[in-house]
Short mmCIF file of C-alpha atoms in Angstrom, two decimals:
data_model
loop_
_atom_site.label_atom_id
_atom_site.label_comp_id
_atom_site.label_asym_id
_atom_site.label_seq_id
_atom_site.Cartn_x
_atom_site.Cartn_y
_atom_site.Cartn_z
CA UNK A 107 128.90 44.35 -157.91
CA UNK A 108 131.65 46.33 -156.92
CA UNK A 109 134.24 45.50 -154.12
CA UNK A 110 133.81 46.64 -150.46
CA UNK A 111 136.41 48.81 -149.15
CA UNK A 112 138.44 46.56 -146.83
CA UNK A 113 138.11 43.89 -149.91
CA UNK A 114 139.80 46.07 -151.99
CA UNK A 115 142.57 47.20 -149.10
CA UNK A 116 142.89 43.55 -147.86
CA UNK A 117 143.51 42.11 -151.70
CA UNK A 118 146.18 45.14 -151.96
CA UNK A 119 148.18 43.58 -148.87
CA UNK A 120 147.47 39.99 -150.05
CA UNK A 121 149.17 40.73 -153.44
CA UNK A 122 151.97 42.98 -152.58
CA UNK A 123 155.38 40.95 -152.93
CA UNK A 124 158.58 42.41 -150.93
CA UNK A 125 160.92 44.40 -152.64
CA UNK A 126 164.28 45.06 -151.32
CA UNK A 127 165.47 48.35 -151.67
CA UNK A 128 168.67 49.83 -152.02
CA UNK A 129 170.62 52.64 -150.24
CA UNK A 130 169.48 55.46 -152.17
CA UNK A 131 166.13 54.21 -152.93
CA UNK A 132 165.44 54.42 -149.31
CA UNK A 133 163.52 56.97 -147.35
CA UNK A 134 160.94 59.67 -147.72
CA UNK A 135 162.43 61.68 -150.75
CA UNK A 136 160.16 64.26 -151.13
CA UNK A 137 160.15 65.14 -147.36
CA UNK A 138 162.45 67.91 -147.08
CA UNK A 139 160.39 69.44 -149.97
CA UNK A 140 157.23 69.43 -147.88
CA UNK A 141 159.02 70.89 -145.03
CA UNK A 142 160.05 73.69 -146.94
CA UNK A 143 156.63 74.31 -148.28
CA UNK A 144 155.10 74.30 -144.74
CA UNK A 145 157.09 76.09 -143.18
CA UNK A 146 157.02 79.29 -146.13
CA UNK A 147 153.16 78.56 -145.40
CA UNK A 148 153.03 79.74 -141.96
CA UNK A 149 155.26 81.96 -142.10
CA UNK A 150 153.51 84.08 -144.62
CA UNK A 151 150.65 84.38 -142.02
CA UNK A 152 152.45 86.09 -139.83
CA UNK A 153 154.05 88.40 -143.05
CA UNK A 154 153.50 88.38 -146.62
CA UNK A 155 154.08 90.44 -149.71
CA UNK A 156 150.99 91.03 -152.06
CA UNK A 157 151.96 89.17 -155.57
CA UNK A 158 150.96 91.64 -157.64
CA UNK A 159 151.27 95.32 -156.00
CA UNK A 160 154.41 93.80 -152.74
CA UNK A 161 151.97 95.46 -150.19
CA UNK A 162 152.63 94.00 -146.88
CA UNK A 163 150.38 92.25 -145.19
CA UNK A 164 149.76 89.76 -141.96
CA UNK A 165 146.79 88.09 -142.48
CA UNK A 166 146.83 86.41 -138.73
CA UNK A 167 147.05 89.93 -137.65
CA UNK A 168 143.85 90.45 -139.65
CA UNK A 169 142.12 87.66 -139.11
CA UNK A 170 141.98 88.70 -134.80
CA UNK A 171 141.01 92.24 -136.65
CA UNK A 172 137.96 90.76 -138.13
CA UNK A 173 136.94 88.35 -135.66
CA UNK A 174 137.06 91.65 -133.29
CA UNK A 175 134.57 93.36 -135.66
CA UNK A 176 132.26 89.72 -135.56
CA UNK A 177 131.92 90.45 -132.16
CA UNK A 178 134.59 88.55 -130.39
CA UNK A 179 136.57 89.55 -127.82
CA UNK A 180 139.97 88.70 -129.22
CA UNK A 181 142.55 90.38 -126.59
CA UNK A 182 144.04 86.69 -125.67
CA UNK A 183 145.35 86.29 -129.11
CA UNK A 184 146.36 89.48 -129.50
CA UNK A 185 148.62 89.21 -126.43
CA UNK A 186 150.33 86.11 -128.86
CA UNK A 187 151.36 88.66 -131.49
CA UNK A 188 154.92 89.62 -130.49
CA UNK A 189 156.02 85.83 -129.34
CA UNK A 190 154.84 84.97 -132.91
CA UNK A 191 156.85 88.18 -134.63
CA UNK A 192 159.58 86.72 -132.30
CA UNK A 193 159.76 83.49 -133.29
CA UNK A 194 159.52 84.71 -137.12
CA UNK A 195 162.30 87.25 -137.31
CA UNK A 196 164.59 84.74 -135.33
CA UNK A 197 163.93 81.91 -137.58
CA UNK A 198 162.29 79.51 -135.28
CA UNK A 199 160.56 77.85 -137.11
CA UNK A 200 159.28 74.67 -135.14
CA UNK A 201 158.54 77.34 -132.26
CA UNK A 202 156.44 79.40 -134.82
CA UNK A 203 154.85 76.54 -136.04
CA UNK A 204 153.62 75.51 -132.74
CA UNK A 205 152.91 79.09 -131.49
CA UNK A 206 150.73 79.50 -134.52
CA UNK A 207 148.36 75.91 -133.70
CA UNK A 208 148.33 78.00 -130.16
CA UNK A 209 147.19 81.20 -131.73
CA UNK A 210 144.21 80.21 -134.22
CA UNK A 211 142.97 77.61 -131.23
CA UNK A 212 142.69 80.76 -128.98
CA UNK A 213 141.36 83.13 -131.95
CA UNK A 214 138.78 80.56 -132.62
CA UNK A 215 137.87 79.81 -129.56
CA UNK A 216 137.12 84.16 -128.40
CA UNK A 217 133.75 84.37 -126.60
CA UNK A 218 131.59 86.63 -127.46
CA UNK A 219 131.39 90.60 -127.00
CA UNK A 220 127.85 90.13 -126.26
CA UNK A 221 127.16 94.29 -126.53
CA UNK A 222 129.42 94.52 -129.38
CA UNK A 223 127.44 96.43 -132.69
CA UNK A 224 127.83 93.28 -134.20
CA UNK A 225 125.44 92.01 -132.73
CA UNK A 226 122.69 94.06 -133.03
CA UNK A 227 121.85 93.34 -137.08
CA UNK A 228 120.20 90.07 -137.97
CA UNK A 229 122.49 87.46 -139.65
CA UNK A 230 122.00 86.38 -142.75
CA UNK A 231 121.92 82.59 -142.99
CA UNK A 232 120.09 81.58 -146.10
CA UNK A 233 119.24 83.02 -149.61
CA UNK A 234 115.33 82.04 -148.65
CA UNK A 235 116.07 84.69 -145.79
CA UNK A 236 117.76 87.44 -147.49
CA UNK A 237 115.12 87.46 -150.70
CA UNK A 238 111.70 87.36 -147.81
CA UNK A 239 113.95 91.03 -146.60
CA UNK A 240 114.04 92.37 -149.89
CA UNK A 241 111.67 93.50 -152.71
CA UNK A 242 113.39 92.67 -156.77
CA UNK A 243 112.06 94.72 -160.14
CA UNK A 244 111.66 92.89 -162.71
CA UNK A 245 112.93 93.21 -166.62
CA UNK A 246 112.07 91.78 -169.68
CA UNK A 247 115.43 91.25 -171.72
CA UNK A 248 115.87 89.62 -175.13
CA UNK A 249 119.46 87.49 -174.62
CA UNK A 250 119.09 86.16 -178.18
CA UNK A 251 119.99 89.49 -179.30
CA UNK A 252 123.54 91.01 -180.37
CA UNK A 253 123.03 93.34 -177.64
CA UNK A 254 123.61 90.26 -174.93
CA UNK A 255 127.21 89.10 -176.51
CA UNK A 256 127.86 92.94 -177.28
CA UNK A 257 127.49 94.26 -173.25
CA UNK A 258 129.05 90.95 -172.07
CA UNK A 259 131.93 91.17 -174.17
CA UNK A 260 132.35 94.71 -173.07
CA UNK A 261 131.86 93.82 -169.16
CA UNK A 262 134.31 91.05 -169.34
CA UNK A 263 137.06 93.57 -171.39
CA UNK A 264 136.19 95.81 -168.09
CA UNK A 265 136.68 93.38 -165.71
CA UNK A 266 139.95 92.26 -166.99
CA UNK A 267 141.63 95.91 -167.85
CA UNK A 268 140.37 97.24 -164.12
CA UNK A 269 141.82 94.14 -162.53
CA UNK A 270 145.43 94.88 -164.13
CA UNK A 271 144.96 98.73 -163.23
CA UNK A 272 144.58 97.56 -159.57
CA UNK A 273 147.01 95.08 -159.67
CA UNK A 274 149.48 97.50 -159.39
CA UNK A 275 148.23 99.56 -156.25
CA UNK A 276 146.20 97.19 -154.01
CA UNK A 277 147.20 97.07 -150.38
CA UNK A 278 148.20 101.41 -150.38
CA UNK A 279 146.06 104.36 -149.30
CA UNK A 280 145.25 107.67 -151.49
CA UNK A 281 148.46 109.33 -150.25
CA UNK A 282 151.19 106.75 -151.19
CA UNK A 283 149.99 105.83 -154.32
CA UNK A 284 149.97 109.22 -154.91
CA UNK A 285 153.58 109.90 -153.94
CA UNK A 286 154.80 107.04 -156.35
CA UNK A 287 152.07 107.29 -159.29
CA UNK A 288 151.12 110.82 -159.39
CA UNK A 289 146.99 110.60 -160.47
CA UNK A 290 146.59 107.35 -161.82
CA UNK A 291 144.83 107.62 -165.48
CA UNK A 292 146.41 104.81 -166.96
CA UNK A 293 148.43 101.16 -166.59
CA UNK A 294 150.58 102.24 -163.49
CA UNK A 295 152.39 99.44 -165.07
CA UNK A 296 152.97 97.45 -168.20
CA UNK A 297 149.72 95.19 -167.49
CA UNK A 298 149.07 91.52 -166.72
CA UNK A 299 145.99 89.52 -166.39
CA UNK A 300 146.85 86.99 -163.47
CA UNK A 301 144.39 87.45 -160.89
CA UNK A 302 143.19 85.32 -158.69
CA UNK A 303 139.13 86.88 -158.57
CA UNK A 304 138.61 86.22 -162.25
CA UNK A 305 139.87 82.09 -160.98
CA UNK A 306 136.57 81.74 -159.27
CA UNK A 307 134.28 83.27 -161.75
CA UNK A 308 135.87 80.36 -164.38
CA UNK A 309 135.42 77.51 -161.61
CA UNK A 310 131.72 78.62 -161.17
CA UNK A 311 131.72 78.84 -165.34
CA UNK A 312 132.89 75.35 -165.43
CA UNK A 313 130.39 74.39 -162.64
CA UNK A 314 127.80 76.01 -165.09
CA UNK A 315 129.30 74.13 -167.61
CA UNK A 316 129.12 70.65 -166.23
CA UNK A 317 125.50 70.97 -164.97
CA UNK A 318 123.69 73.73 -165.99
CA UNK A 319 120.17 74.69 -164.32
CA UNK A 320 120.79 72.45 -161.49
CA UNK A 321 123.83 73.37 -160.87
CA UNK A 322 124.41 73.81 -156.82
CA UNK A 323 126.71 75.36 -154.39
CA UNK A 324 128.37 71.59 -153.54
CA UNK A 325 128.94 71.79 -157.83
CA UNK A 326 130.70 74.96 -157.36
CA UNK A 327 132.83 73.71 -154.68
CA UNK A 328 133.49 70.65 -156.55
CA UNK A 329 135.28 72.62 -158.88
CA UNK A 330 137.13 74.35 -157.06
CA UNK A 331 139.24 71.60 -155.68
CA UNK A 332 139.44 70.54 -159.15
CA UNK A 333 140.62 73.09 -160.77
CA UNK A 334 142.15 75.91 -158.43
CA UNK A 335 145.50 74.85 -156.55
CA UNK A 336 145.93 77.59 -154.04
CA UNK A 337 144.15 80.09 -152.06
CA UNK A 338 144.37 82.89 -149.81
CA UNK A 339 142.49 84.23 -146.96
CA UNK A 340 138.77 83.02 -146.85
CA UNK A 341 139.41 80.72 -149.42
CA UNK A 342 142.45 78.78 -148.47
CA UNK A 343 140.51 78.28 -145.12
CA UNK A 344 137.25 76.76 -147.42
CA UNK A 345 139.49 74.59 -150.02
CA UNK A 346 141.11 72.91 -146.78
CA UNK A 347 137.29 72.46 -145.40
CA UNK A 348 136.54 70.97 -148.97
CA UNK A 349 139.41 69.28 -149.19
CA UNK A 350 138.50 67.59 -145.86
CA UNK A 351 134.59 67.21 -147.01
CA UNK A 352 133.31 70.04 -145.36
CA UNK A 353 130.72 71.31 -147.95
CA UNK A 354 128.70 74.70 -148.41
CA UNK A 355 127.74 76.30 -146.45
CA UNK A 356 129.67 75.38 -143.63
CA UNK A 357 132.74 75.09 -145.63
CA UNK A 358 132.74 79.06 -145.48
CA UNK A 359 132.12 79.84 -141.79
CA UNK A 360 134.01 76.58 -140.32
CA UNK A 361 137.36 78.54 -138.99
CA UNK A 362 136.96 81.12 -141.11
CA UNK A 363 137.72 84.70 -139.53
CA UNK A 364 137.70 85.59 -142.86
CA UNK A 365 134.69 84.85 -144.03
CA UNK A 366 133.64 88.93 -144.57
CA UNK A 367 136.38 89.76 -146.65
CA UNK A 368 136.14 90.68 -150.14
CA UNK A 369 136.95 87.55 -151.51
CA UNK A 370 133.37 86.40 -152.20
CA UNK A 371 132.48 90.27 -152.78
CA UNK A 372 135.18 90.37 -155.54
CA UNK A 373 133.56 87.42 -157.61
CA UNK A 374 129.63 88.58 -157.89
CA UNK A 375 129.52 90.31 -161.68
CA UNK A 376 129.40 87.22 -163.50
CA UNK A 377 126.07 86.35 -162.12
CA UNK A 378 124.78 89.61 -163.11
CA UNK A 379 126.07 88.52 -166.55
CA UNK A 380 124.20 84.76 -166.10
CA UNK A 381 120.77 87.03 -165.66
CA UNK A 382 120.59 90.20 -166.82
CA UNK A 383 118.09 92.18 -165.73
CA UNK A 384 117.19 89.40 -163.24
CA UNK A 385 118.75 90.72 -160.05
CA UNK A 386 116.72 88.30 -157.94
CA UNK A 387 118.43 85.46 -159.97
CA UNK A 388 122.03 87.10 -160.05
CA UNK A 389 121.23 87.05 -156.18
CA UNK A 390 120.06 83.69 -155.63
CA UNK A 391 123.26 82.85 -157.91
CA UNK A 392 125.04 84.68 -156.18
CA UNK A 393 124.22 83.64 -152.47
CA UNK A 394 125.29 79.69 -153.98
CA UNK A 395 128.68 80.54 -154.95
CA UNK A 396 129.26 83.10 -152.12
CA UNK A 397 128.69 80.39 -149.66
CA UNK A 398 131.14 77.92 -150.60
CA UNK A 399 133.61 80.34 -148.64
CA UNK A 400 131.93 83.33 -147.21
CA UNK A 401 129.18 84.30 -144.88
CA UNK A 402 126.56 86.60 -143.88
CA UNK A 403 127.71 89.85 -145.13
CA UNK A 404 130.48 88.05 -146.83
CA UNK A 405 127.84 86.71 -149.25
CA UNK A 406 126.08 90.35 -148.85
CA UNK A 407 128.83 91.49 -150.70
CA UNK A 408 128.92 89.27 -153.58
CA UNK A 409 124.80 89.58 -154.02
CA UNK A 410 125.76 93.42 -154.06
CA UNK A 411 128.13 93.08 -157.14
CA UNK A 412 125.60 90.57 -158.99
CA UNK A 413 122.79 92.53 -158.80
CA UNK A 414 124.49 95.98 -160.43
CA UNK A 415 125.91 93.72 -163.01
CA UNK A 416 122.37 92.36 -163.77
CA UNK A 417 121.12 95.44 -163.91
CA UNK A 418 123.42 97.18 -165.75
CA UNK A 419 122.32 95.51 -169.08
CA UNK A 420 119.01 97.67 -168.56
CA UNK A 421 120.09 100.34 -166.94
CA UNK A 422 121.95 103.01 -167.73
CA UNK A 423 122.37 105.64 -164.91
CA UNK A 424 125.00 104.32 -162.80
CA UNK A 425 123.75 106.24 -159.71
CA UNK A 426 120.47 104.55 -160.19
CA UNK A 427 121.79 101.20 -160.33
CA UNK A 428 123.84 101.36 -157.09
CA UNK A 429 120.76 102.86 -155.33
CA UNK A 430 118.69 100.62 -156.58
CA UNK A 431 121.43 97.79 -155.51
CA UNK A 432 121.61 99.51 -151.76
CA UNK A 433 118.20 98.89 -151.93
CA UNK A 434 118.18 95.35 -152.76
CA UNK A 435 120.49 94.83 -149.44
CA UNK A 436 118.08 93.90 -146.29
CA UNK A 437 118.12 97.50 -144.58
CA UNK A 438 118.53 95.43 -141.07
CA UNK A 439 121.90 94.31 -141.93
CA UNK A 440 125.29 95.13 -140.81
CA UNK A 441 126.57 95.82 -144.76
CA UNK A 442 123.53 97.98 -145.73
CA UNK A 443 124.70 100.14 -142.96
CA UNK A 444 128.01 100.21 -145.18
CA UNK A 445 126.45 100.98 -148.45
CA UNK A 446 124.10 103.50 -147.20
CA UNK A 447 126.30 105.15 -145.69
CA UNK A 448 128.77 105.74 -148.35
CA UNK A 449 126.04 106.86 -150.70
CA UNK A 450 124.73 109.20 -148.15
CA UNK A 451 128.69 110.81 -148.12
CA UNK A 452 128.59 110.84 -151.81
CA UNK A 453 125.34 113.26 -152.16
CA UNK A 454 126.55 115.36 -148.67
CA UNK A 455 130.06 116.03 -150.60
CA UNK A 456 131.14 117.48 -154.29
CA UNK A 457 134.05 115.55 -155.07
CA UNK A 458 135.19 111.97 -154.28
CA UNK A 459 138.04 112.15 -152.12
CA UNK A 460 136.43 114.25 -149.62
CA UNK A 461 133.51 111.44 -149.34
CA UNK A 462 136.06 108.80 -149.26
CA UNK A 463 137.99 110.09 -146.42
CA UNK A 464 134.98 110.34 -143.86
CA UNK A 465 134.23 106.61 -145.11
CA UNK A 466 137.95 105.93 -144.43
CA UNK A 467 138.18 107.08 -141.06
CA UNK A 468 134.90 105.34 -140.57
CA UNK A 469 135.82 101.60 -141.85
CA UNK A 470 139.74 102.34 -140.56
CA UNK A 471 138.90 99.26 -138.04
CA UNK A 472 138.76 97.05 -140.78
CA UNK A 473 141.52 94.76 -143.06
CA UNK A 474 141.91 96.40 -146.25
CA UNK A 475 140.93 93.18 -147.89
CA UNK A 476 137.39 93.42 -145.90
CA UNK A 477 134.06 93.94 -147.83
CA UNK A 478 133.14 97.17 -145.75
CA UNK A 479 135.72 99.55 -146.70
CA UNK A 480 136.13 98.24 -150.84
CA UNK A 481 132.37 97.78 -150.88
CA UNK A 482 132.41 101.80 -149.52
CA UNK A 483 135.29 102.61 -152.22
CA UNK A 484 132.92 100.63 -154.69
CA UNK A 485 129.92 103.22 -154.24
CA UNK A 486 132.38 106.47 -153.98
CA UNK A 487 133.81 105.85 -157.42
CA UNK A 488 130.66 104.75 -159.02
CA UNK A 489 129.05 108.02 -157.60
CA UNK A 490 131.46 110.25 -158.61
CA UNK A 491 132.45 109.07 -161.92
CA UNK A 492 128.72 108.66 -162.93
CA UNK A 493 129.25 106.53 -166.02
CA UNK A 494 132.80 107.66 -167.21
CA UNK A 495 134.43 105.20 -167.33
CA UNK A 496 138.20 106.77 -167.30
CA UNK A 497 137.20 108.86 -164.47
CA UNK A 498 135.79 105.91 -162.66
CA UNK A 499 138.80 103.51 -162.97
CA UNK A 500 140.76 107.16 -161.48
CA UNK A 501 138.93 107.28 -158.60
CA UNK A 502 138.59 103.33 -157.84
CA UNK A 503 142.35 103.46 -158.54
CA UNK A 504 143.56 106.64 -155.96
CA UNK A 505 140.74 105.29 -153.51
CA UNK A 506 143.43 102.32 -152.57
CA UNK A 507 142.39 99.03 -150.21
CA UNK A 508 141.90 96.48 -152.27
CA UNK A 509 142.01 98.18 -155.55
CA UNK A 510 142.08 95.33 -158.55
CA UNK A 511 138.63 93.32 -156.82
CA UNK A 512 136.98 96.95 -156.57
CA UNK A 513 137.83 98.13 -159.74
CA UNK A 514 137.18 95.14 -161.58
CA UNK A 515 133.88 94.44 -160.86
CA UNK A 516 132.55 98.36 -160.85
CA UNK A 517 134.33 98.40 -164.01
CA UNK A 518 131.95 95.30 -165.62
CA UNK A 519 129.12 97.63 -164.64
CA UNK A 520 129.87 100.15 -166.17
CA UNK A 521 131.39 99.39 -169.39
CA UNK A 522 127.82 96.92 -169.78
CA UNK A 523 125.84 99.69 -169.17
CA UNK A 524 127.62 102.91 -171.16
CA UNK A 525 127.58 99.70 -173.88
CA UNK A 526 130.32 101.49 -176.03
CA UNK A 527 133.82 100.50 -176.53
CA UNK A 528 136.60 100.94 -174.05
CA UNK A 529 139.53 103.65 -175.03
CA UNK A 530 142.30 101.37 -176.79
CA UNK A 531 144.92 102.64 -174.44
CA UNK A 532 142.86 99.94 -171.59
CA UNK A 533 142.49 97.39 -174.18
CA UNK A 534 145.34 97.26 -176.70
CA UNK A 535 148.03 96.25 -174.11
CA UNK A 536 146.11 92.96 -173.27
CA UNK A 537 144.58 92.33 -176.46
CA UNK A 538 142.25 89.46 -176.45
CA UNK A 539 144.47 87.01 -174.27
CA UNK A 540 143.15 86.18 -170.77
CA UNK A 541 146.38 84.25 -168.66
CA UNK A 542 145.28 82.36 -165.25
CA UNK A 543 147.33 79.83 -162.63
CA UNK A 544 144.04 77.02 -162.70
CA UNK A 545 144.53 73.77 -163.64
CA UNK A 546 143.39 72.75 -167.00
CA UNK A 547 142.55 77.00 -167.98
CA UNK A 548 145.97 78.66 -168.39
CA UNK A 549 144.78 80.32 -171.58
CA UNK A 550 141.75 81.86 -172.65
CA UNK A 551 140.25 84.11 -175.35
CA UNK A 552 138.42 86.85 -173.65
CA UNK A 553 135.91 87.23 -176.74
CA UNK A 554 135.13 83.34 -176.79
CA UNK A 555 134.88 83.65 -173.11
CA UNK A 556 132.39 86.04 -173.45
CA UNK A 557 130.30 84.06 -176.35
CA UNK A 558 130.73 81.13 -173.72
CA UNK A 559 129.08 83.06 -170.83
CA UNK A 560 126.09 83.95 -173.28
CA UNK A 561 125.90 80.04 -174.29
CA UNK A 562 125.67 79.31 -170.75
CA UNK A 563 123.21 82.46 -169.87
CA UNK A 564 120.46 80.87 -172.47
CA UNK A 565 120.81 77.81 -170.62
CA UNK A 566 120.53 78.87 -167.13
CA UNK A 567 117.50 80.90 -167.93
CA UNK A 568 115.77 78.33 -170.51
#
């Protein structure tokens, strides 16, 4: 029988013999270390750099923006914005610190707008919910076939090229990348494939991995602790509720303004490619690893991306498989009204940037690292470049926001559906080598991660 706790803590005591330390061995070495780290941490809230484009960015700023569009009535916090841009450009740091605890408890704690738009779509709690709102087809798809490794292959080369196209020009709108890139047709730069959306898709892989059909949302989350050692945004906020033992779902709405942004949005594609043509699966999929840090139309946004990829392997009219998407969205929810109405731009316009504008200006409210706006850039470049897939990674690219999640994912689609391979110029610079910051993954071969996802495919839907 094994030990009881205080048994175990009490024998610890029992057995531990003085030591007498000296000079140098004394005190808490690694101290100033962990001073340094926290205080770089909250500073970047109040300004950051993006890693891989050095867009700027102050993500306390936009988490009051989002809470705002939630329906809260955020004006106290904002009126803590300049003492906190004070405190940061004078170096304060114990002030900022402290000013900071002030500003989330006050964020946090916003009451309610109770007229705000927000307000007036249902909220989506539970997969059981969304699927009773929605209506799936259904395929019949042979994933013993060469066809299966053939489209997957080709959706995970997508994936991976878009992501180090929008690398480069994430966190910019149409008319400054424009002014430094010209029209972007190719690598704005020499390519890398460090990204932190792909990092999720592998911990849900390895969640897969470790226990196949019964594999849950608390498995999901499990690996993430284990294997990825930083975060940003939404999922910072979640890996400290893990971290803590807050689990799924609650782990993604416990203080988490964030918990509509893309992040969730930006991982959905490799469902699609756990059940293709099974949309209703990609969702359900979809909704368990979308939950471990989002909500509501958070999670929308990831069952969005999982059900094009799904489809994709048997379809092949892009336009058709975002409608049909749209349609698999409950039509009483606040993101429909996103989707919709980008698609409704697309058919009232002739070329993409004039239907991207009006959904712009509409979504200007938002971050540009919410689901809204990308999901709107999502269905504007899939419209327009209508199964080219050059033409789409263009207009994904000069659309701006949150380029490299948009582009990556639309990108899967499409390269699984046109089923053909990609123009050497995407995939020669990369090769077959897939680089990551995860613990225990820094190196990967995209083809055997492709044969992997099949392996695991055949078992989820056994």
């Amino acid at each position: 029988m094994s030990k009881k706790a205080w048994q175990i803590e009490l024998e610890t005591m029992q057995n531990s013999i003085p030591v007498v330390l000296k000079q140098e061995e004394q005190g808490w070495n690694y101290a100033e270390t962990l001073e340094m780290v926290e205080d770089a941490a909250v500073a970047m809230k109040w300004h950051s750099n993006v890693p891989g484009s050095h867009a700027e960015e102050h993500v306390i700023i936009g988490a009051m923006q989002d809470m705002e569009n939630m329906g809260y009535d955020i004006s106290a916090a904002e009126a803590m914005i300049e003492t906190g841009r004070k405190y940061l450009q004078e170096g304060n740091k114990s002030a900022l610190a402290g000013h900071t605890a002030r500003v989330w408890n006050v964020m946090m704690n916003s009451p309610k707008i109770p007229d705000h738009p927000y307000w007036k779509h249902t909220i989506y709690e539970s997969f059981e919910q969304y699927a009773a709102a929605v209506t799936f087809p259904e395929y019949d798809y042979d994933m013993t076939s060469e066809d299966f490794l053939r489209r997957t292959h080709l959706g995970w080369q997508g994936q991976i090229v878009a992501g180090a196209i929008g690398t480069a020009v994430e966190g910019y709108v149409t008319e400054n990348i424009r002014k430094v890139f010209g029209e972007v047709y190719d690598y704005p730069r020499t390519p890398n494939t460090f990204n932190d959306d792909i990092t999720y898709e592998l911990a849900l892989i390895k969640a897969v991995e470790k226990c196949g059909k019964n594999v849950t949302s608390a498995d999901i989350a499990e690996q993430w602790v284990a294997l990825v050692p930083m975060g940003w945004s939404a999922e910072e906020i979640a890996l400290a509720n893990l971290k803590l033992g807050v689990f799924p779902p609650m782990s993604g709405y416990l203080n988490n303004p964030y918990r509509e942004w893309i992040g969730a949005q930006m991982r959905g594609v490799i469902c699609g490619q756990f059940f293709p043509g099974k949309p209703r699966e990609a969702a359900r999929l979809a909704w368990m690893d979308g939950q471990v840090s989002h909500h509501n139309n958070g999670i929308l946004g990831e069952v969005f991306n999982a059900v094009m990829a799904s489809l994709a392997y048997v379809e092949t009219d892009i336009r058709k498989i975002v409608k049909m998407a749209i349609d698999m969205i409950p039509a009483d929810s606040e993101y429909y009204t996103v989707v919709k109405f980008a698609w409704d731009e697309c058919q009232k316009h002739e070329d993409w940037e004039s239907a991207w504008k009006v959904c712009e200006k509409k979504y200007e409210r938002y971050n540009w690292i919410h689901a809204y706006p990308n999901a709107a850039a999502e269905v504007v470049a899939m419209y327009f470049g209508n199964g080219d897939f050059d033409q789409t990674m263009h207009i994904i690219a000069m659309c701006g926001w949150d380029v490299d999640c948009n582009a990556a994912q639309i990108a899967t689609v499409i390269a699984t559906a046109n089923n053909i391979p990609l123009n050497e110029k995407w995939t020669a610079p990369i090769g077959d080598k897939l680089d990551t910051y995860m613990r225990d993954i820094k190196k990967l071969s995209i083809y055997g991660l492709s044969e992997h996802t099949c392996e695991l495919a055949r078992i989820l839907n056994a």
